[in-house]
mmCIF file of C-alpha atoms in Angstrom:
data_model
loop_
_atom_site.group_PDB
_atom_site.id
_atom_site.type_symbol
_atom_site.label_atom_id
_atom_site.label_comp_id
_atom_site.label_asym_id
_atom_site.label_seq_id
_atom_site.Cartn_x
_atom_site.Cartn_y
_atom_site.Cartn_z
ATOM 1 C CA MET Y 161 -20.264 69.425 -58.026
ATOM 2 C CA ALA Y 162 -21.256 66.993 -55.265
ATOM 3 C CA PRO Y 163 -18.719 64.786 -53.463
ATOM 4 C CA THR Y 164 -17.727 61.757 -55.496
ATOM 5 C CA THR Y 165 -15.633 60.011 -52.852
ATOM 6 C CA PRO Y 166 -17.417 57.224 -50.966
ATOM 7 C CA ASP Y 167 -17.820 57.522 -47.213
ATOM 8 C CA ILE Y 168 -15.581 55.351 -45.059
ATOM 9 C CA PRO Y 169 -15.918 54.368 -41.381
ATOM 10 C CA PRO Y 170 -14.986 57.286 -39.099
ATOM 11 C CA VAL Y 171 -11.566 57.167 -37.483
ATOM 12 C CA THR Y 172 -11.785 58.655 -34.002
ATOM 13 C CA GLY Y 173 -8.624 57.450 -32.276
ATOM 14 C CA GLY Y 174 -5.720 55.093 -32.045
ATOM 15 C CA VAL Y 175 -3.807 57.161 -34.590
ATOM 16 C CA GLN Y 176 -0.058 57.583 -34.714
ATOM 17 C CA LEU Y 177 0.841 60.578 -36.868
ATOM 18 C CA PHE Y 178 3.770 59.282 -38.908
ATOM 19 C CA ARG Y 179 6.190 62.166 -39.213
ATOM 20 C CA SER Y 180 7.799 62.775 -42.607
ATOM 21 C CA CYS Y 181 11.359 63.970 -43.152
ATOM 22 C CA LEU Y 182 10.341 66.000 -46.205
ATOM 23 C CA VAL Y 183 7.307 67.541 -44.498
ATOM 24 C CA THR Y 184 9.329 68.442 -41.409
ATOM 25 C CA THR Y 185 12.224 69.995 -43.312
ATOM 26 C CA GLU Y 186 10.374 71.590 -46.241
ATOM 27 C CA TYR Y 187 6.771 72.324 -45.200
ATOM 28 C CA PRO Y 188 6.350 71.943 -41.409
ATOM 29 C CA GLY Y 189 3.001 73.703 -41.675
ATOM 30 C CA VAL Y 190 1.559 70.545 -43.217
ATOM 31 C CA GLU Y 191 2.208 68.635 -39.998
ATOM 32 C CA SER Y 192 0.944 71.398 -37.719
ATOM 33 C CA ALA Y 193 -2.161 71.923 -39.891
ATOM 34 C CA SER Y 194 -2.879 68.193 -39.754
ATOM 35 C CA LYS Y 195 -2.615 68.178 -35.957
ATOM 36 C CA TRP Y 196 -4.841 71.249 -35.790
ATOM 37 C CA LEU Y 197 -7.463 69.506 -37.935
ATOM 38 C CA PHE Y 198 -7.261 66.292 -35.925
ATOM 39 C CA ASP Y 199 -8.037 68.318 -32.805
ATOM 40 C CA ARG Y 200 -11.080 69.920 -34.399
ATOM 41 C CA PHE Y 201 -12.338 66.640 -35.844
ATOM 42 C CA ASP Y 202 -11.930 64.913 -32.451
ATOM 43 C CA VAL Y 203 -9.361 62.431 -33.743
ATOM 44 C CA GLU Y 204 -7.252 61.103 -30.871
ATOM 45 C CA TYR Y 205 -3.621 60.718 -31.946
ATOM 46 C CA ILE Y 206 -0.017 60.651 -30.759
ATOM 47 C CA VAL Y 207 3.318 61.681 -32.193
ATOM 48 C CA ASN Y 208 5.661 58.884 -31.175
ATOM 49 C CA PRO Y 209 9.311 59.809 -30.506
ATOM 50 C CA ASP Y 210 10.245 56.169 -31.170
ATOM 51 C CA GLN Y 211 9.090 56.389 -34.800
ATOM 52 C CA THR Y 212 11.915 56.677 -37.321
ATOM 53 C CA CYS Y 213 12.187 57.760 -40.955
ATOM 54 C CA CYS Y 214 10.630 55.332 -43.447
ATOM 55 C CA THR Y 215 13.864 55.400 -45.540
ATOM 56 C CA GLY Y 216 11.739 55.790 -48.678
ATOM 57 C CA LEU Y 217 13.863 58.545 -50.198
ATOM 58 C CA GLY Y 218 17.000 56.450 -49.795
ATOM 59 C CA TYR Y 219 15.357 53.291 -51.103
ATOM 60 C CA TYR Y 220 13.734 54.853 -54.169
ATOM 61 C CA SER Y 221 17.003 56.627 -54.962
ATOM 62 C CA ASP Y 222 18.850 53.276 -54.878
ATOM 63 C CA LEU Y 223 20.907 54.306 -51.871
ATOM 64 C CA LEU Y 224 19.524 51.717 -49.434
ATOM 65 C CA PRO Y 225 18.910 48.008 -49.924
ATOM 66 C CA PHE Y 226 15.302 46.914 -49.497
ATOM 67 C CA PRO Y 227 16.000 44.579 -46.508
ATOM 68 C CA THR Y 228 17.046 47.688 -44.553
ATOM 69 C CA THR Y 229 13.820 49.489 -45.469
ATOM 70 C CA LEU Y 230 11.831 46.347 -44.638
ATOM 71 C CA GLY Y 231 13.399 46.107 -41.185
ATOM 72 C CA VAL Y 232 12.692 49.757 -40.449
ATOM 73 C CA ALA Y 233 9.061 49.384 -41.567
ATOM 74 C CA ALA Y 234 8.594 46.291 -39.403
ATOM 75 C CA ARG Y 235 10.082 48.099 -36.404
ATOM 76 C CA ASN Y 236 7.869 51.154 -36.909
ATOM 77 C CA SER Y 237 4.812 48.898 -37.062
ATOM 78 C CA CYS Y 238 5.855 47.248 -33.787
ATOM 79 C CA VAL Y 239 6.344 50.690 -32.213
ATOM 80 C CA ALA Y 240 2.847 51.839 -33.221
ATOM 81 C CA VAL Y 241 1.151 48.667 -31.966
ATOM 82 C CA GLU Y 242 3.120 48.745 -28.690
ATOM 83 C CA ALA Y 243 1.974 52.343 -28.156
ATOM 84 C CA GLY Y 244 -1.669 51.328 -28.596
ATOM 85 C CA HIS Y 245 -1.992 53.485 -31.739
ATOM 86 C CA PRO Y 246 -1.887 51.020 -34.630
ATOM 87 C CA ILE Y 247 -3.355 53.364 -37.273
ATOM 88 C CA GLN Y 248 -0.347 54.972 -38.915
ATOM 89 C CA SER Y 249 -1.371 58.273 -40.496
ATOM 90 C CA TYR Y 250 0.980 59.267 -43.300
ATOM 91 C CA LEU Y 251 1.621 62.901 -44.244
ATOM 92 C CA CYS Y 252 3.752 61.742 -47.157
ATOM 93 C CA SER Y 253 2.672 59.425 -49.944
ATOM 94 C CA THR Y 254 6.128 57.873 -50.124
ATOM 95 C CA CYS Y 255 5.909 56.904 -46.439
ATOM 96 C CA TYR Y 256 2.468 55.457 -47.220
ATOM 97 C CA ALA Y 257 3.674 53.424 -50.205
ATOM 98 C CA ILE Y 258 6.887 52.076 -48.699
ATOM 99 C CA ASN Y 259 5.169 50.932 -45.505
ATOM 100 C CA LYS Y 260 2.319 49.278 -47.404
ATOM 101 C CA LYS Y 261 4.799 47.576 -49.707
ATOM 102 C CA SER Y 262 6.699 46.326 -46.667
ATOM 103 C CA ARG Y 263 3.438 45.070 -45.150
ATOM 104 C CA ASN Y 264 2.905 42.848 -48.186
ATOM 105 C CA VAL Y 265 6.481 41.595 -48.307
ATOM 106 C CA LEU Y 266 6.385 40.723 -44.596
ATOM 107 C CA GLU Y 267 3.603 38.251 -45.362
ATOM 108 C CA VAL Y 268 6.248 36.103 -47.114
ATOM 109 C CA PRO Y 269 7.683 33.741 -44.437
ATOM 110 C CA GLU Y 270 11.246 33.924 -45.739
ATOM 111 C CA PHE Y 271 11.356 37.727 -45.597
ATOM 112 C CA ARG Y 272 9.617 37.904 -42.229
ATOM 113 C CA LYS Y 273 12.122 35.424 -40.798
ATOM 114 C CA GLN Y 274 15.071 37.431 -42.107
ATOM 115 C CA THR Y 275 13.566 40.670 -40.781
ATOM 116 C CA ASN Y 276 12.823 39.219 -37.352
ATOM 117 C CA LYS Y 277 16.394 37.983 -37.115
ATOM 118 C CA ALA Y 278 17.495 41.614 -37.309
ATOM 119 C CA LEU Y 279 14.696 42.854 -35.029
ATOM 120 C CA ALA Y 280 15.673 40.309 -32.363
ATOM 121 C CA LYS Y 281 18.834 42.330 -31.799
ATOM 122 C CA ILE Y 282 16.698 45.173 -30.468
ATOM 123 C CA GLY Y 283 14.214 42.965 -28.640
ATOM 124 C CA ARG Y 284 11.331 43.219 -31.106
ATOM 125 C CA GLU Y 285 9.438 40.852 -33.386
ATOM 126 C CA TYR Y 286 7.008 41.414 -36.236
ATOM 127 C CA THR Y 287 4.349 38.848 -35.335
ATOM 128 C CA ASP Y 288 0.952 37.856 -36.720
ATOM 129 C CA ALA Y 289 -0.539 39.955 -33.941
ATOM 130 C CA VAL Y 290 1.328 43.056 -35.130
ATOM 131 C CA ALA Y 291 0.428 42.336 -38.757
ATOM 132 C CA GLY Y 292 -3.224 41.980 -37.781
ATOM 133 C CA GLU Y 293 -3.383 45.247 -35.844
ATOM 134 C CA ILE Y 294 -1.301 47.663 -37.896
ATOM 135 C CA LYS Y 295 -3.235 49.864 -40.330
ATOM 136 C CA HIS Y 296 -1.749 52.136 -42.989
ATOM 137 C CA MET Y 297 -3.757 55.247 -43.953
ATOM 138 C CA HIS Y 298 -2.906 58.483 -45.691
ATOM 139 C CA THR Y 299 -3.773 61.448 -43.470
ATOM 140 C CA LEU Y 300 -6.286 62.617 -46.077
ATOM 141 C CA GLU Y 301 -8.162 59.331 -45.649
ATOM 142 C CA ILE Y 302 -8.494 59.922 -41.912
ATOM 143 C CA LEU Y 303 -9.672 63.483 -42.481
ATOM 144 C CA TRP Y 304 -12.138 62.253 -45.081
ATOM 145 C CA SER Y 305 -13.560 59.782 -42.559
ATOM 146 C CA ARG Y 306 -14.519 62.827 -40.482
ATOM 147 C CA HIS Y 307 -15.564 65.127 -43.336
ATOM 148 C CA HIS Y 308 -19.122 65.513 -42.034
ATOM 149 C CA SER Y 309 -17.631 67.745 -39.315
ATOM 150 C CA ILE Y 310 -16.428 70.349 -41.813
ATOM 151 C CA PRO Y 311 -19.590 72.379 -42.696
ATOM 152 C CA LYS Y 312 -20.200 73.555 -39.122
ATOM 153 C CA LEU Y 313 -16.519 74.459 -38.634
ATOM 154 C CA VAL Y 314 -15.997 76.738 -41.679
ATOM 155 C CA LYS Y 315 -14.852 80.225 -40.626
ATOM 156 C CA ARG Y 316 -13.561 81.559 -43.929
ATOM 157 C CA ARG Y 317 -15.593 80.905 -47.054
ATOM 158 C CA LEU Y 318 -13.611 79.996 -50.175
ATOM 159 C CA ASP Y 319 -16.369 80.970 -52.597
ATOM 160 C CA GLY Y 320 -14.998 81.551 -56.092
ATOM 161 C CA ILE Y 321 -11.635 79.875 -55.377
ATOM 162 C CA LYS Y 322 -11.053 77.218 -58.024
ATOM 163 C CA VAL Y 323 -8.969 74.261 -56.884
ATOM 164 C CA ALA Y 324 -7.481 71.290 -58.708
ATOM 165 C CA THR Y 325 -5.939 68.139 -57.260
ATOM 166 C CA HIS Y 326 -2.487 66.867 -58.125
ATOM 167 C CA PRO Y 327 -2.730 63.176 -57.141
ATOM 168 C CA ALA Y 328 0.394 61.608 -55.665
ATOM 169 C CA CYS Y 329 1.674 58.665 -57.687
ATOM 170 C CA HIS Y 330 2.785 56.785 -54.577
ATOM 171 C CA TYR Y 331 -0.768 56.909 -53.312
ATOM 172 C CA CYS Y 332 -2.787 56.434 -56.489
ATOM 173 C CA LYS Y 333 -0.495 54.261 -58.613
ATOM 174 C CA VAL Y 334 1.277 51.897 -56.204
ATOM 175 C CA PHE Y 335 -1.889 50.475 -54.632
ATOM 176 C CA PRO Y 336 -4.662 51.593 -56.994
ATOM 177 C CA ASP Y 337 -7.125 49.007 -55.675
ATOM 178 C CA GLU Y 338 -6.795 50.446 -52.159
ATOM 179 C CA VAL Y 339 -7.384 54.084 -53.114
ATOM 180 C CA VAL Y 340 -10.412 55.677 -51.450
ATOM 181 C CA GLY Y 341 -12.391 56.695 -54.505
ATOM 182 C CA ASP Y 342 -11.177 56.657 -58.108
ATOM 183 C CA ALA Y 343 -7.446 56.136 -58.600
ATOM 184 C CA GLU Y 344 -7.657 57.805 -62.025
ATOM 185 C CA ASN Y 345 -9.644 60.792 -60.748
ATOM 186 C CA PHE Y 346 -8.727 61.107 -57.080
ATOM 187 C CA MET Y 347 -11.065 63.597 -55.433
ATOM 188 C CA ILE Y 348 -10.608 63.560 -51.649
ATOM 189 C CA PRO Y 349 -8.788 66.937 -51.615
ATOM 190 C CA GLU Y 350 -11.537 68.734 -53.508
ATOM 191 C CA ASP Y 351 -14.355 66.865 -51.780
ATOM 192 C CA LEU Y 352 -12.908 67.843 -48.393
ATOM 193 C CA LEU Y 353 -12.937 71.482 -49.543
ATOM 194 C CA GLU Y 354 -16.387 71.367 -51.153
ATOM 195 C CA PRO Y 355 -18.256 72.591 -48.007
ATOM 196 C CA THR Y 356 -16.062 75.699 -47.964
ATOM 197 C CA GLY Y 357 -17.470 76.886 -51.294
ATOM 198 C CA VAL Y 358 -14.563 76.142 -53.637
ATOM 199 C CA ILE Y 359 -15.035 75.531 -57.333
ATOM 200 C CA LYS Y 360 -13.879 71.988 -57.994
ATOM 201 C CA THR Y 361 -11.994 71.116 -61.162
ATOM 202 C CA GLY Y 362 -12.539 67.371 -60.978
ATOM 203 C CA SER Y 363 -11.115 65.382 -63.863
ATOM 204 C CA TYR Y 364 -8.850 67.185 -66.320
ATOM 205 C CA ASN Y 365 -6.441 66.157 -69.068
ATOM 206 C CA GLU Y 366 -3.126 64.955 -67.629
ATOM 207 C CA LYS Y 367 -4.450 64.855 -64.080
ATOM 208 C CA THR Y 368 -2.413 61.705 -63.473
ATOM 209 C CA THR Y 369 0.748 63.138 -65.077
ATOM 210 C CA HIS Y 370 3.706 62.861 -62.694
ATOM 211 C CA CYS Y 371 5.083 65.919 -60.905
ATOM 212 C CA GLY Y 372 8.441 65.319 -62.578
ATOM 213 C CA ALA Y 373 10.535 64.838 -59.442
ATOM 214 C CA GLY Y 374 11.111 61.100 -59.672
ATOM 215 C CA PHE Y 375 13.405 61.303 -56.624
ATOM 216 C CA ARG Y 376 16.863 61.046 -58.219
ATOM 217 C CA GLN Y 377 15.526 62.151 -61.640
ATOM 218 C CA ARG Y 378 15.383 65.698 -60.310
ATOM 219 C CA PHE Y 379 19.181 65.552 -60.067
ATOM 220 C CA VAL Y 380 20.200 62.925 -62.653
ATOM 221 C CA ASN Y 381 17.943 64.069 -65.503
ATOM 222 C CA PRO Y 382 16.951 67.637 -64.565
ATOM 223 C CA SER Y 383 15.932 68.672 -68.094
ATOM 224 C CA ILE Y 384 13.424 65.815 -68.381
ATOM 225 C CA SER Y 385 12.256 66.357 -64.811
ATOM 226 C CA ILE Y 386 11.557 70.052 -65.320
ATOM 227 C CA ALA Y 387 9.952 69.477 -68.739
ATOM 228 C CA ILE Y 388 7.360 67.217 -67.130
ATOM 229 C CA THR Y 389 6.736 69.735 -64.353
ATOM 230 C CA ARG Y 390 6.310 72.505 -66.932
ATOM 231 C CA GLN Y 391 3.792 70.443 -68.893
ATOM 232 C CA LYS Y 392 1.678 69.889 -65.776
ATOM 233 C CA LEU Y 393 1.856 73.580 -64.841
ATOM 234 C CA ARG Y 394 0.708 74.558 -68.335
ATOM 235 C CA ARG Y 395 -2.246 72.178 -68.132
ATOM 236 C CA LEU Y 396 -3.276 73.511 -64.744
ATOM 237 C CA ALA Y 397 -3.011 77.090 -66.003
ATOM 238 C CA GLU Y 398 -5.360 76.188 -68.858
ATOM 239 C CA GLU Y 399 -7.910 75.112 -66.238
ATOM 240 C CA LYS Y 400 -7.728 78.646 -64.779
ATOM 241 C CA ILE Y 401 -7.327 77.435 -61.224
ATOM 242 C CA ASP Y 402 -6.407 79.474 -58.154
ATOM 243 C CA VAL Y 403 -4.858 76.702 -56.063
ATOM 244 C CA CYS Y 404 -3.343 73.321 -56.846
ATOM 245 C CA VAL Y 405 -3.763 71.142 -53.755
ATOM 246 C CA HIS Y 406 -1.195 68.470 -52.964
ATOM 247 C CA MET Y 407 -0.929 65.334 -50.828
ATOM 248 C CA CYS Y 408 2.797 64.647 -51.060
ATOM 249 C CA PRO Y 409 5.715 66.861 -49.970
ATOM 250 C CA ASN Y 410 7.940 65.678 -52.818
ATOM 251 C CA CYS Y 411 5.359 66.888 -55.356
ATOM 252 C CA ALA Y 412 5.011 70.153 -53.427
ATOM 253 C CA VAL Y 413 8.785 70.690 -53.469
ATOM 254 C CA GLN Y 414 8.894 70.075 -57.214
ATOM 255 C CA PHE Y 415 6.067 72.491 -57.977
ATOM 256 C CA ASP Y 416 6.391 75.201 -55.339
ATOM 257 C CA ARG Y 417 10.190 75.525 -55.478
ATOM 258 C CA HIS Y 418 10.347 75.509 -59.292
ATOM 259 C CA HIS Y 419 7.098 77.285 -60.224
ATOM 260 C CA SER Y 420 8.535 80.793 -60.649
ATOM 261 C CA ILE Y 421 11.802 79.506 -62.119
ATOM 262 C CA ILE Y 422 9.928 77.645 -64.859
ATOM 263 C CA GLU Y 423 7.684 80.666 -65.508
ATOM 264 C CA GLU Y 424 10.738 82.835 -66.074
ATOM 265 C CA SER Y 425 12.687 80.357 -68.194
ATOM 266 C CA ALA Y 426 9.658 79.445 -70.321
ATOM 267 C CA ASN Y 427 8.413 83.038 -70.530
ATOM 268 C CA GLU Y 428 5.002 81.809 -69.440
ATOM 269 C CA THR Y 429 2.636 82.596 -66.588
ATOM 270 C CA TYR Y 430 0.961 80.062 -64.320
ATOM 271 C CA PRO Y 431 -1.265 82.282 -62.134
ATOM 272 C CA PHE Y 432 -1.987 79.936 -59.241
ATOM 273 C CA VAL Y 433 -0.321 78.721 -56.052
ATOM 274 C CA HIS Y 434 0.405 75.371 -54.441
ATOM 275 C CA LEU Y 435 -0.774 74.283 -50.997
ATOM 276 C CA HIS Y 436 -1.160 70.983 -49.243
ATOM 277 C CA THR Y 437 -4.794 70.013 -48.835
ATOM 278 C CA GLN Y 438 -4.544 70.174 -45.048
ATOM 279 C CA GLN Y 439 -3.250 73.746 -45.205
ATOM 280 C CA LEU Y 440 -6.147 75.014 -47.311
ATOM 281 C CA VAL Y 441 -8.757 73.120 -45.277
ATOM 282 C CA ALA Y 442 -7.261 74.504 -42.066
ATOM 283 C CA LEU Y 443 -7.256 78.042 -43.475
ATOM 284 C CA ALA Y 444 -10.949 77.701 -44.325
ATOM 285 C CA LEU Y 445 -11.635 76.520 -40.781
ATOM 286 C CA GLY Y 446 -9.918 79.576 -39.294
ATOM 287 C CA ALA Y 447 -6.318 78.472 -38.746
ATOM 288 C CA ASP Y 448 -3.560 81.055 -38.522
ATOM 289 C CA PRO Y 449 -1.631 81.066 -41.818
ATOM 290 C CA ASP Y 450 1.748 81.421 -40.101
ATOM 291 C CA THR Y 451 1.703 79.568 -36.785
ATOM 292 C CA VAL Y 452 -0.532 76.710 -37.984
ATOM 293 C CA CYS Y 453 -0.182 76.522 -41.773
ATOM 294 C CA GLY Y 454 3.456 77.649 -42.057
ATOM 295 C CA VAL Y 455 2.988 79.553 -45.309
ATOM 296 C CA LYS Y 456 6.311 81.366 -44.966
ATOM 297 C CA ALA Y 457 8.096 78.090 -45.778
ATOM 298 C CA HIS Y 458 6.717 78.306 -49.322
ATOM 299 C CA SER Y 459 8.760 79.692 -52.207
ATOM 300 C CA GLN Y 460 5.665 81.127 -53.869
ATOM 301 C CA ASP Y 461 3.973 84.279 -52.628
ATOM 302 C CA VAL Y 462 0.643 83.106 -51.212
ATOM 303 C CA GLU Y 463 -0.203 86.466 -49.613
ATOM 304 C CA PRO Y 464 -2.622 87.535 -52.395
ATOM 305 C CA LEU Y 465 -4.607 84.351 -51.832
ATOM 306 C CA LEU Y 466 -4.573 84.872 -48.055
ATOM 307 C CA GLN Y 467 -5.864 88.396 -48.553
ATOM 308 C CA ARG Y 468 -8.545 87.180 -50.910
ATOM 309 C CA ILE Y 469 -9.931 84.616 -48.438
ATOM 310 C CA GLY Y 470 -9.689 86.928 -45.447
ATOM 311 C CA ALA Y 471 -6.870 85.079 -43.711
ATOM 312 C CA ARG Y 472 -4.990 88.254 -42.843
ATOM 313 C CA GLU Y 473 -6.152 90.664 -40.140
ATOM 314 C CA GLY Y 474 -8.066 93.532 -41.680
ATOM 315 C CA ALA Y 475 -8.439 91.772 -45.017
ATOM 316 C CA ARG Y 476 -11.773 91.767 -46.785
ATOM 317 C CA VAL Y 477 -13.637 88.465 -46.757
#
């Protein structure tokens, strides 16, 4: 299956890797794998200590008022532009969505004025110049812009490994017109992996079904939350995949942390594992599964997969 995602202009620098609270605390290997890939794709980037949390988890859980989130987003945009790295690269789809939403709201004079009143207290201002320079991109978009580098960098072939994409709702559904490719059949994860020899699933029934987390729904309505997760796991098992690749840490938490629990409670088997796209791409390009990809942070046992693709010393390729 040939790539279906359109090419986009290559991003070579000026990138600020926007750190994610969920990635850092749950799956730090996603961040380190992304940095590792940026280095191999010759993408110049910084990690800015002045960047703060996007507040998305608090906002979407109704714990923070939107003006607070708006002010934080405006400040983080100012920080990126001041650092000369205006392309914010998001590891988390919630960070992506909340910052893009804030970008649009800050075009409304009343909201920009209110926000700048707060920013003035810390000596900053969200100006037309900042609005014109700041760019919001999911990390997968930046990697896709450099995907022509992948074939010559493959160290571990993934021939015979069938992968399926779980699209993140905060990437595909919040700004569907700005998705790179098809919002209903998002393919960047599989198209990035295509040169490694994977078998791509492409479109499948319920591909756009939610992970079930819903932020507070995981805690407020756990039975509904888990029922949705179970339904998606069952569908993926029917596709006979080996790996479900993710682009959002909240989705990964919902699936990876609950996968075995749901199997046991439902008396069913879902014989595949969950990895972020960057982790699997990095593994195919020769990254260390522990120090780069952080696989030991996962609840699932991914060792059989690592053995199968030759990612462990002495393993058969």
